XYZ file of C-alpha atoms in Angstrom:
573
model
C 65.477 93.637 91.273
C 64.584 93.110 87.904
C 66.992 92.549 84.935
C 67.331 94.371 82.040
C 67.921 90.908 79.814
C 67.585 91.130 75.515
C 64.776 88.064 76.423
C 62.035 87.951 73.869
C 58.962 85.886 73.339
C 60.702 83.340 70.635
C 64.089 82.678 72.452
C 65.134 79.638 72.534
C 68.050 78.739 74.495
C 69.947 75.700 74.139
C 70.903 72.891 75.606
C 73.036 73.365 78.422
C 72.045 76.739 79.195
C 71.913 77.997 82.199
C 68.711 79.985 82.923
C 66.401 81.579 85.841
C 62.971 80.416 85.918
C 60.076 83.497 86.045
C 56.707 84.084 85.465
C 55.309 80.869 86.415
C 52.139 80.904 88.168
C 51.134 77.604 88.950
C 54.519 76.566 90.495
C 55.320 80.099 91.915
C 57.999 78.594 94.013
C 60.289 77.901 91.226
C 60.443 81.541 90.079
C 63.868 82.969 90.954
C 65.056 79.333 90.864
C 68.326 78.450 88.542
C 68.575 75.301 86.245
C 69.878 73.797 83.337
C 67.968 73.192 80.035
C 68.251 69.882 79.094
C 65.943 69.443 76.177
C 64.976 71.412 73.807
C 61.562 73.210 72.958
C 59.122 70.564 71.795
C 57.474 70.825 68.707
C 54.320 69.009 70.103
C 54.370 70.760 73.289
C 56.305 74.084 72.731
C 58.242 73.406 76.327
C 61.625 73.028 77.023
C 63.167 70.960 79.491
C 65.215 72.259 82.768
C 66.882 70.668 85.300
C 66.439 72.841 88.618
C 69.078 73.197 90.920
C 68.641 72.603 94.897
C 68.919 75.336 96.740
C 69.565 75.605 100.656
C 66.949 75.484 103.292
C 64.457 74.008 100.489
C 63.814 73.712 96.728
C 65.497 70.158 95.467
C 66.997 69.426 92.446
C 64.109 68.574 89.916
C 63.156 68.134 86.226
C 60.631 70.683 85.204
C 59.263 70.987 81.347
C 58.061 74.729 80.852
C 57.608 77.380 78.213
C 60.673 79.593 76.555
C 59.131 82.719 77.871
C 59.157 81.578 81.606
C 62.747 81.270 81.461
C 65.979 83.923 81.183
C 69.677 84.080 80.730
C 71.405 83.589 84.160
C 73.672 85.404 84.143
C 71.665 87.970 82.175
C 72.757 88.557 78.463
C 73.279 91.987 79.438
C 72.571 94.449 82.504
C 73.666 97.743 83.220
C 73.107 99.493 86.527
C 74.839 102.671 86.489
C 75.309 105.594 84.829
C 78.823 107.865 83.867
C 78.662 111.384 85.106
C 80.636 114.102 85.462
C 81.945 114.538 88.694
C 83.108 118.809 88.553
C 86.648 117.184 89.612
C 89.199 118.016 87.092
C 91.329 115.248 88.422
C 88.979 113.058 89.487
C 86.976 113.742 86.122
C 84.225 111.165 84.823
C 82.628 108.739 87.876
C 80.100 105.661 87.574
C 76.896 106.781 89.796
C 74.494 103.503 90.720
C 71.193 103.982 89.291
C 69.521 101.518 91.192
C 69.598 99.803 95.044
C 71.538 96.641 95.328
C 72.129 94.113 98.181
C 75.319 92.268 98.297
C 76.016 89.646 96.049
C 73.686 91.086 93.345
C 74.314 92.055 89.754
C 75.259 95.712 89.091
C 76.457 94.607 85.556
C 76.843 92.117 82.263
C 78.075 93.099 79.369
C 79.921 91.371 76.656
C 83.609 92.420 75.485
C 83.616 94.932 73.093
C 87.725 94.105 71.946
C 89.483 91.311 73.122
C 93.300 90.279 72.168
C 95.356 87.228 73.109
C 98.527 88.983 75.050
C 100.363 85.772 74.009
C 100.096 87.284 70.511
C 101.488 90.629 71.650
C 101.670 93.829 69.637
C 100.640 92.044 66.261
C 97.885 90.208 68.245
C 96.684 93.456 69.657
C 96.492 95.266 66.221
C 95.164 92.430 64.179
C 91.988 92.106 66.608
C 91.624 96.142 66.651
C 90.845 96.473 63.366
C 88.798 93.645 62.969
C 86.297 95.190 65.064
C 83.187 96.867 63.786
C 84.111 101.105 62.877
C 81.900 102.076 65.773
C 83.535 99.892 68.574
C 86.907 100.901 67.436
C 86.113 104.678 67.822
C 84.627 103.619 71.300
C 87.917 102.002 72.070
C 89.913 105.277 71.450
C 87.700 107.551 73.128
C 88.350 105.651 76.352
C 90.656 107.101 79.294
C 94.370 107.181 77.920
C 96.606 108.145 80.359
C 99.483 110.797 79.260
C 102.274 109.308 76.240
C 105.499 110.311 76.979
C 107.670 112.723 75.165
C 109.535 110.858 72.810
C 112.437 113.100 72.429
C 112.587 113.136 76.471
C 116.027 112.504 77.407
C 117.237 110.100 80.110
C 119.868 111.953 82.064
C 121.367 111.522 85.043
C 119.580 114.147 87.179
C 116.501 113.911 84.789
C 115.797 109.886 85.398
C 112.349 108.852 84.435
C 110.497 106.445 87.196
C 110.829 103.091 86.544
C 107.462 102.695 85.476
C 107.673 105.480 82.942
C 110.829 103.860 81.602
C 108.951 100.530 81.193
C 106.141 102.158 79.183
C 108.824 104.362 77.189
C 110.424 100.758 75.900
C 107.389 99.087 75.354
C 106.463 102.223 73.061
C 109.475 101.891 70.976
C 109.289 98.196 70.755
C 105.647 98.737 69.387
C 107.261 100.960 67.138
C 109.849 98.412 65.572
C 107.078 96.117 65.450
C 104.460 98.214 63.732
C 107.465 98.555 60.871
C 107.943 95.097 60.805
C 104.639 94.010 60.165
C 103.186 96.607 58.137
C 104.322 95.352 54.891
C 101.807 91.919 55.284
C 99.129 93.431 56.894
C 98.070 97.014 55.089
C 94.730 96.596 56.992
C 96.694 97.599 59.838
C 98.481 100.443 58.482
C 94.513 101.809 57.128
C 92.856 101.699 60.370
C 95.710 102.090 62.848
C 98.669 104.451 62.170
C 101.500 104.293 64.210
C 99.835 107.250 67.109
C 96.761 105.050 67.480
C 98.516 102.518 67.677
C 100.586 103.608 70.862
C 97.416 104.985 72.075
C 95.732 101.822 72.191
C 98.513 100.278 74.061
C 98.292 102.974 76.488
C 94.359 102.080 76.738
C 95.148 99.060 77.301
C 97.058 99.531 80.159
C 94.904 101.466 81.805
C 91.234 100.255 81.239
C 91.676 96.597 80.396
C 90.550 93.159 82.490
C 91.964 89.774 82.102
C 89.492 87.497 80.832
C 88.369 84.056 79.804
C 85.952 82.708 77.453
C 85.539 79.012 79.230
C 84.142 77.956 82.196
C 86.413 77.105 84.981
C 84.179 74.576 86.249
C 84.864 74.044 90.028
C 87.414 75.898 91.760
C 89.605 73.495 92.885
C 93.649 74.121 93.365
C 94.563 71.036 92.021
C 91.996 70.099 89.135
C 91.580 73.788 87.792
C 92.600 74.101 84.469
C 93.067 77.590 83.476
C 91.168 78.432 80.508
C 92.280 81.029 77.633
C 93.282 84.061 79.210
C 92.733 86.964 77.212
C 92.842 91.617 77.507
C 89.203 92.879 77.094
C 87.861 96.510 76.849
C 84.687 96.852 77.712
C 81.769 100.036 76.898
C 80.598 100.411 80.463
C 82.907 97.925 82.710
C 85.896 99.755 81.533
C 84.663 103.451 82.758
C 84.021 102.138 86.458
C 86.770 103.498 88.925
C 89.259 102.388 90.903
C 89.069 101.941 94.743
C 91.119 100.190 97.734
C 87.734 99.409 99.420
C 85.603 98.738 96.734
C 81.945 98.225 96.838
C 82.137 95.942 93.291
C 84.165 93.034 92.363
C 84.253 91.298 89.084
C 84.200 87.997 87.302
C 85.183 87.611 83.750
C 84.326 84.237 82.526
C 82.049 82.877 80.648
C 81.576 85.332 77.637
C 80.730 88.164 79.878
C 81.835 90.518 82.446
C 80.109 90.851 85.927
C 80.113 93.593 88.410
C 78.863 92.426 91.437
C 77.854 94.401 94.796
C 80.117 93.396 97.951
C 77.900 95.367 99.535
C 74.836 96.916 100.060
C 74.670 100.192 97.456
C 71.774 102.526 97.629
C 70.989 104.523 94.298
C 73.273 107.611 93.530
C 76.333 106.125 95.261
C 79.474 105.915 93.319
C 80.636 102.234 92.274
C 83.975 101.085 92.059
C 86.304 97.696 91.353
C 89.741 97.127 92.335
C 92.136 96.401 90.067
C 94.650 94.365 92.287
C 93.422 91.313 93.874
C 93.073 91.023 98.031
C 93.473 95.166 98.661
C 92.790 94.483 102.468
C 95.544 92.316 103.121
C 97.714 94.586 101.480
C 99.005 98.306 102.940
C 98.816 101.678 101.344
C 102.529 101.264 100.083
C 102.154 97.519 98.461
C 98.975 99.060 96.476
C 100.195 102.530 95.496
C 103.196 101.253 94.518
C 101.277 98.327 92.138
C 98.792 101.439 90.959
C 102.040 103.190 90.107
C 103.487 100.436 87.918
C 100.532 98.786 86.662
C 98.215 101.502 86.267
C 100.276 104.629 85.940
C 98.133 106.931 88.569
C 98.691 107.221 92.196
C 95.249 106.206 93.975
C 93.579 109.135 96.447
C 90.174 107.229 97.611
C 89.378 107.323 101.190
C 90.850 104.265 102.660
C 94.665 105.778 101.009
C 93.468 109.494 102.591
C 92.874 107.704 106.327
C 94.968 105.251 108.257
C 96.667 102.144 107.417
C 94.400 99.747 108.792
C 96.812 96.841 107.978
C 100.183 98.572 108.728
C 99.884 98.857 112.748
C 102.806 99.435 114.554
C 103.825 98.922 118.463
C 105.573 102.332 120.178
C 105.786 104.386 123.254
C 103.198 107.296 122.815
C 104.716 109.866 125.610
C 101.038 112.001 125.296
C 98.947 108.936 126.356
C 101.206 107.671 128.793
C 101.843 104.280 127.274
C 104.872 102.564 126.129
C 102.845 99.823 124.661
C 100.368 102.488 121.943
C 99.541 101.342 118.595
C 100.288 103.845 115.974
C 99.543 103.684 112.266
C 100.782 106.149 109.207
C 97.804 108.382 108.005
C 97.531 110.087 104.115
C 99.948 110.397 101.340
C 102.674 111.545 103.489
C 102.346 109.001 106.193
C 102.284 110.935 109.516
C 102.242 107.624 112.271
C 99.978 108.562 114.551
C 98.771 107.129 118.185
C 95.470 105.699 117.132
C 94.220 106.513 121.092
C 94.731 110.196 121.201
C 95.390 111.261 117.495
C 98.844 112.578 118.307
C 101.987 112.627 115.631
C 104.823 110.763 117.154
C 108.685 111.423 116.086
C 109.107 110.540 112.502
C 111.389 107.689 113.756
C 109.386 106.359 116.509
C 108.081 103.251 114.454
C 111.364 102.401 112.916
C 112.602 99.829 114.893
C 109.465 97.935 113.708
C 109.491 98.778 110.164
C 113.527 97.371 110.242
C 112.001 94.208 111.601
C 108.951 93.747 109.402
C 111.521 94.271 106.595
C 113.490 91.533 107.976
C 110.108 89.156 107.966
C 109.015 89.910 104.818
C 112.592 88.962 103.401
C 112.104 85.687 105.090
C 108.838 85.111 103.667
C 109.518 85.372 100.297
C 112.957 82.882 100.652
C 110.412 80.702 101.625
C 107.929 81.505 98.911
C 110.883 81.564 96.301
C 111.317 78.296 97.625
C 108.125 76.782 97.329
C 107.625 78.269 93.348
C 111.157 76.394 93.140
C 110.200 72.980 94.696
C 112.819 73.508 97.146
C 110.774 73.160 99.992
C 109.004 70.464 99.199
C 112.509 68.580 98.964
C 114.056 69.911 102.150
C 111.005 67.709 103.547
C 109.209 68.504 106.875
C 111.701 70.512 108.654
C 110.884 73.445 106.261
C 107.462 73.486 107.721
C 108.597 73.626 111.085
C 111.293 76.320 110.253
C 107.465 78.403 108.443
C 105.565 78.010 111.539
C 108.641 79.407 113.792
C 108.323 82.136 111.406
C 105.146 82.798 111.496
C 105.041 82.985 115.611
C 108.321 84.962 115.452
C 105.803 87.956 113.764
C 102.732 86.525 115.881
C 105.222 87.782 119.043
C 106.472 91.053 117.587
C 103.716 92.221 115.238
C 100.271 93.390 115.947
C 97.681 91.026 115.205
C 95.987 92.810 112.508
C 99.452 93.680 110.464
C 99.281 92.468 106.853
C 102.047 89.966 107.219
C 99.994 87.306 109.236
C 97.887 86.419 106.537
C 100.839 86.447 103.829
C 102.481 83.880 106.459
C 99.355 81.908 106.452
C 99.042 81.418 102.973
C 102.680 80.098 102.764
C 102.033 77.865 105.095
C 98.785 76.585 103.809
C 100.200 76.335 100.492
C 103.768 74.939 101.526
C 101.161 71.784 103.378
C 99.131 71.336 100.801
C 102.105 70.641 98.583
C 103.391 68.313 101.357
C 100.349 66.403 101.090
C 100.109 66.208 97.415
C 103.572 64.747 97.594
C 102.989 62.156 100.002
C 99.475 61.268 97.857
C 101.366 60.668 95.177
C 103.910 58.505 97.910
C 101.010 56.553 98.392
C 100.773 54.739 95.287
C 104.135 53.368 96.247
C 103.132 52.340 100.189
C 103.677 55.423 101.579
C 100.946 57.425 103.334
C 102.436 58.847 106.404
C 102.000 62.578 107.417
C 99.237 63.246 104.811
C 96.960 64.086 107.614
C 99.011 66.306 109.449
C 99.752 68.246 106.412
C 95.894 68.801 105.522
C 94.807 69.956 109.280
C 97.953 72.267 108.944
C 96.684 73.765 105.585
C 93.282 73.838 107.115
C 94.231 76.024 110.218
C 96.552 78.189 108.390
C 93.352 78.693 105.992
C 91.078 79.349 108.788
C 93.668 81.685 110.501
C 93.599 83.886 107.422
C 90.091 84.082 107.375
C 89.690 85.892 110.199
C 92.319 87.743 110.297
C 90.078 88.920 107.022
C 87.135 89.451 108.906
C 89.179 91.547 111.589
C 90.104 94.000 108.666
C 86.664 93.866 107.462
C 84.844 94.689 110.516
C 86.989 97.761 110.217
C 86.748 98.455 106.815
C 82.736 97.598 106.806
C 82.300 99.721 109.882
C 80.930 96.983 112.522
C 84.036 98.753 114.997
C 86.373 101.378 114.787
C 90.013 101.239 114.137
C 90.815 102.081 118.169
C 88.638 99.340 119.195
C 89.898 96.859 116.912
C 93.492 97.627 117.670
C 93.376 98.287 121.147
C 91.083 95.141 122.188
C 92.602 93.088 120.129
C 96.551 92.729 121.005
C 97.728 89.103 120.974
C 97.890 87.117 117.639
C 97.207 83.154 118.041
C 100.534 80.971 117.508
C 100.404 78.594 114.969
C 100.175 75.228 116.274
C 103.001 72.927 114.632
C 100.752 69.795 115.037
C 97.188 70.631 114.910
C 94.471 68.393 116.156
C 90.675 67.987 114.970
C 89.818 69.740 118.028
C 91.876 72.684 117.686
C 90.218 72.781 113.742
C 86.837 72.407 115.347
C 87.669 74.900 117.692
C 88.936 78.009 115.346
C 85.942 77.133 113.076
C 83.329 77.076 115.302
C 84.519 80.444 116.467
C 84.624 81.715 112.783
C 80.853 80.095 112.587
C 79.869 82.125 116.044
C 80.058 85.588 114.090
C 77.849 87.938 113.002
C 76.960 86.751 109.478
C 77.611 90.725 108.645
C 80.893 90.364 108.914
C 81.077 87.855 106.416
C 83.358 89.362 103.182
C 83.840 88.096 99.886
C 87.471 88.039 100.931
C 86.888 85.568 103.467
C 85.616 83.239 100.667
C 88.292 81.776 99.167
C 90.344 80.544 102.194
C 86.994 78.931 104.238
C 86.266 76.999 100.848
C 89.935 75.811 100.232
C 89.722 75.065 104.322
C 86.761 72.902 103.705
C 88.087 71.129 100.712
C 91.690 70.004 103.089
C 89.237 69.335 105.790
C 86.971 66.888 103.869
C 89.658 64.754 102.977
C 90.568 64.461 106.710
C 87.028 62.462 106.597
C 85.342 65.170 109.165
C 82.363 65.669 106.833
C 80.149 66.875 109.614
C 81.991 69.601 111.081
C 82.482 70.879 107.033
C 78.756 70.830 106.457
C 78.636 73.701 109.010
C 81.460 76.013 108.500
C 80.081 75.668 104.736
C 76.559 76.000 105.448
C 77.756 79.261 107.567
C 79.221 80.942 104.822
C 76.864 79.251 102.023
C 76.098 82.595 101.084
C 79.720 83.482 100.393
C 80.447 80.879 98.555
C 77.080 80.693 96.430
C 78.406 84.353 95.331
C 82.011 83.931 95.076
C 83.027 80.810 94.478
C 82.301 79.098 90.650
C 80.978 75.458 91.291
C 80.385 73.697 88.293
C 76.437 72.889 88.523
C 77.348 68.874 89.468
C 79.479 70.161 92.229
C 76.887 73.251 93.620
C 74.438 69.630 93.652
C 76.747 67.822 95.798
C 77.771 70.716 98.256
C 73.852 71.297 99.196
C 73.417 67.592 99.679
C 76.706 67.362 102.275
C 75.033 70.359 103.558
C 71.604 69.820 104.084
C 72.652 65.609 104.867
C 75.013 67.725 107.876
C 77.983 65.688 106.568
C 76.542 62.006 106.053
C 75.999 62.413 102.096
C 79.927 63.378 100.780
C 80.222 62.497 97.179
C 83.198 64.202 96.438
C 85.762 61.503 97.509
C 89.139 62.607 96.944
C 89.157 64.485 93.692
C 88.798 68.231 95.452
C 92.467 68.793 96.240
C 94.052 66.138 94.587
């Protein structure tokens, strides 16, 4: 697919850039390539150097010295692959249409911010960097979707009670209000270009068309060496009019000075394109994401995945039409009719009750223990309270079916509670002790791996590779959690992750095979990590942000199948 970059004959990028190679004819393989410049344009030659990147199954990492004009942004300086139509909905209104074929993983758009505030500045921040905005962007801004302001004279009684969510946005209204009074006397810029209405309308735009983003690199993703950069609220022209969806066929990044939308998967031209604005929608149920849309958002969401079943919300009950006391049901559209998922019939509204009283009863549990760990208080209760998680987590593994959204919650806990284990007895170790370090990291690692495809279960669903029925029907006993895994039992669960179709492979999966890897590595099984990574390479290629020294070293432990690792110890710790 070609990009629609701002490239012109005299650019000249800079050191440090990163750019894709093109147009070169007598070294035709490079084209498509990505690199780094690392000189500048010679005056005697007119070429600039770049440092080429390896890439997997062939291409290594070289110094090249070509012309400007054979080289291009990467990411693109901008690129814009859909267009905004109107969709004859009154509801549904204005939809994003693609205007082009993509394949996963590739760019749909890149586009700059048009505003961007610091939320750590609040209402003045928000102001101050409206109207120092050009006149044009700052009528773009205000023509965006605004959702409805609330009356202001609207009363609060006691049979007339306002949502929570309504009374949130009602006191952060008035508080702009007080604040707009306070500050108006300093800044009559403010009081020129935004009265007090456009003000509150801006907030309200805010709130429902803005992304978090950051203007540095992150460098490599790594939990423990992954400093945060500046987090900031952007609006954005075209980003900002793409929809909302629980199964989304986009997901974004924005880092790096830009915004990307890119394809999860395949989208053929015409089809509508949409994001998600909550992170992980499939491990979370219809009711976890409305009610997030509802207080985050202010809408209630109606795509298809909210219309059909809860895919993630499966429950166990005696279905007198099929015959079987041992049916999985699951709760279908806005009002949540459980249905057998074998013969389509409604069961009695309080057939799946005695389930619901116990997944309430888990989910308690698991966030005592999550409370805990934000707290430190697990860490200093010591290795019981990892024994007292994995109970836990088989506790649900025997009463809930295996694809029900609180497995993979459990498994994060439990990954995370281990890798905190391990930290703490690294930093033990510079004081003699190094016991149970191990034991931790292959724990992390299989709770990691565990997660993962539970993922892919949901995917294959979601993606179409096998109905709902045949998912939940062939697939009725989760795995325990092993309080003591071995090397084997790692090797094991990630060969079988490695055996799939590579179809199945989902950008949600990405995330817990990398951090998987990264506790595996330090175990000193650099083989057996060379191929779950070079598995899912293409995952992480499109997922995961490697700085360029560490994308270098993953393709050499991957193409050296584990006997080059020159990461050492820094990828956790």
């Amino acid at each position: 697919m070609s990009s629609s970059d701002e490239h012109h004959n005299n650019w000249k990028p800079n050191v440090g850039t990163r750019v894709q190679v093109q147009g070169l004819q007598g070294r035709a393989d490079l084209n498509g390539r990505i690199g780094t410049v690392t000189s500048p344009v010679s005056r005697k030659t007119g070429r600039l150097g770049v440092h080429m990147f390896p890439v997997l199954g062939g291409g290594k990492s070289e110094g090249i010295h070509i012309k400007p004009t054979n080289v291009a942004a990467y990411p693109p300086i901008f690129l814009d692959g859909f267009e905004v139509v109107d969709s004859g909905d009154a509801v549904l209104g204005r939809i994003a249409i693609a205007t082009n074929d993509y394949e996963r993983g590739e760019r749909v758009l890149v586009e700059p911010p048009t505003y961007l505030f610091d939320p750590q500045e609040a209402y003045l921040g928000m102001m101050k960097a409206f109207v120092g905005i050009s006149e044009a962007a700052r009528e773009e801004v205000l023509g965006m979707h605004c959702p409805i302001m609330l009356p202001e004279d609207e009363e609060d009684g006691e049979n007339n009670k306002l949502p929570h969510n309504e009374q949130q946005t009602k006191l952060r209204l008035q508080m702009l209000e007080w604040e707009y009074a306070r500050v108006i006397p300093d800044n009559p810029d403010i009081k020129e270009l935004l009265p007090l209405e456009k003000a509150k309308k801006l907030m309200r735009i805010i709130d429902a068309n803005a992304h978090s983003f950051s203007l540095e690199s992150t460098g490599a993703l790594v939990a423990s060496q992954w400093t945060r950069p500046k987090e900031f609220s952007a609006l954005f022209s075209r980003g900002s009019k793409v929809e909302h969806s629980c199964h989304p066929n986009l997901t974004f990044d924005a880092n790096d000075g830009k915004l990307q939308y890119v394809a999860t998967r395949a989208i053929e031209k015409g089809d509508r394109i949409s994001i998600s604005y909550q992170t992980a929608p499939c491990e979370k149920p219809r009711r976890a994401r409305q009610e997030f849309l509802r207080m985050n958002k202010d809408f209630t969401c109606g795509c298809h995945r909210c219309q059909g079943p809860d895919e993630c919300n499966p429950y166990l009950v005696s279905c007198l039409v099929c015959n079987n006391f041992a049916s999985v049901a699951f709760s279908y559209g806005a009002d949540n009719e459980v249905r057998c998922v074998a013969c389509q019939s409604a069961l009695p509204s309080g057939s799946a009750q005695p389930q619901k009283d116990s997944e309430k009863s888990f989910e308690q549990r698991l966030d005592e223990v999550l409370a805990g760990l934000q707290s430190g208080a697990v860490v200093d209760e010591g290795p019981g309270a990892l024994t007292k998680l994995i109970k836990l987590q088989n506790e649900m593994a025997a009463t809930l079916h295996p694809l029900h959204w609180l497995h993979p919650k459990g498994y994060r806990l439990i990954s995370s509670a281990a890798a905190s284990f391990a930290r703490h007895q690294m930093k033990q170790r510079r004081k003699g002790y190094a016991a149970g370090t191990t034991e931790c990291l292959y724990l992390s690692t299989t709770a990691l791996l565990f997660q993962a495809r539970w993922v892919r279960q949901i995917a294959s669903v979601l993606g179409g590779q096998c109905t709902l029925q045949e998912m939940a029907t062939q697939n009725r006993s989760t795995p325990r959690m092993p309080e003591s895994p071995s090397l084997q039992s790692i090797q094991a669960v990630a060969a079988d992750l490695c055996e799939k179709d590579v179809a199945t492979q989902t950008i949600y999966m990405a995330h817990p095979l990398f951090h998987a890897g990264q506790d595996w590595l330090l175990c000193g099984d650099a083989v057996h990590v060379a191929k779950l990574y070079k598995c899912f390479w293409p995952l992480f290629e499109s997922w995961i942000r490697l700085s360029d020294e560490d994308r270098e070293k993953m393709l050499l432990l991957i193409e050296s199948e584990g006997k080059e690792n020159r990461f050492g110890n820094h990828l956790l710790f």
